[in-house]
């Protein structure tokens, strides 16, 4: 599973919108939307922030582990 799929799945499980996630990460909603659509890829620091927010590893977020 790719980052974009993991991100959307975790966000939906947590029951938060793209806007809510963006606010938590101090990003724009469009950045989160573009990640979920696979139009852009997050920076390493953004991947770390997302992983910490969802209490997951970066390997999990990147699809290296399940």
GROMACS .gro file of C-alpha atoms in nm, residues 13-48:
model
   36
   13UNK     CA    1  -1.043   0.567   1.058
   14UNK     CA    2  -0.967   0.858   1.291
   15UNK     CA    3  -1.274   1.037   1.154
   16UNK     CA    4  -1.106   1.364   1.064
   17UNK     CA    5  -1.120   1.575   0.751
   18UNK     CA    6  -0.829   1.678   0.535
   19UNK     CA    7  -0.868   2.027   0.679
   20UNK     CA    8  -0.848   1.902   1.037
   21UNK     CA    9  -0.536   1.699   0.960
   22UNK     CA   10  -0.379   1.993   0.780
   23UNK     CA   11  -0.439   2.218   1.083
   24UNK     CA   12  -0.282   1.961   1.316
   25UNK     CA   13   0.024   1.939   1.092
   26UNK     CA   14   0.033   2.314   1.023
   27UNK     CA   15  -0.009   2.258   0.649
   28UNK     CA   16  -0.262   2.355   0.388
   29UNK     CA   17  -0.562   2.138   0.312
   30UNK     CA   18  -0.454   2.132  -0.052
   31UNK     CA   19  -0.120   1.973   0.046
   32UNK     CA   20  -0.302   1.687   0.218
   33UNK     CA   21  -0.542   1.652  -0.076
   34UNK     CA   22  -0.255   1.636  -0.326
   35UNK     CA   23  -0.082   1.367  -0.118
   36UNK     CA   24  -0.399   1.158  -0.105
   37UNK     CA   25  -0.445   1.193  -0.480
   38UNK     CA   26  -0.083   1.105  -0.545
   39UNK     CA   27  -0.021   1.434  -0.724
   40UNK     CA   28   0.266   1.529  -0.495
   41UNK     CA   29   0.476   1.351  -0.236
   42UNK     CA   30   0.540   1.480   0.115
   43UNK     CA   31   0.881   1.581   0.238
   44UNK     CA   32   1.066   1.356   0.479
   45UNK     CA   33   0.978   1.587   0.767
   46UNK     CA   34   0.610   1.578   0.669
   47UNK     CA   35   0.614   1.196   0.658
   48UNK     CA   36   0.761   1.194   1.009
   0.00000   0.00000   0.00000
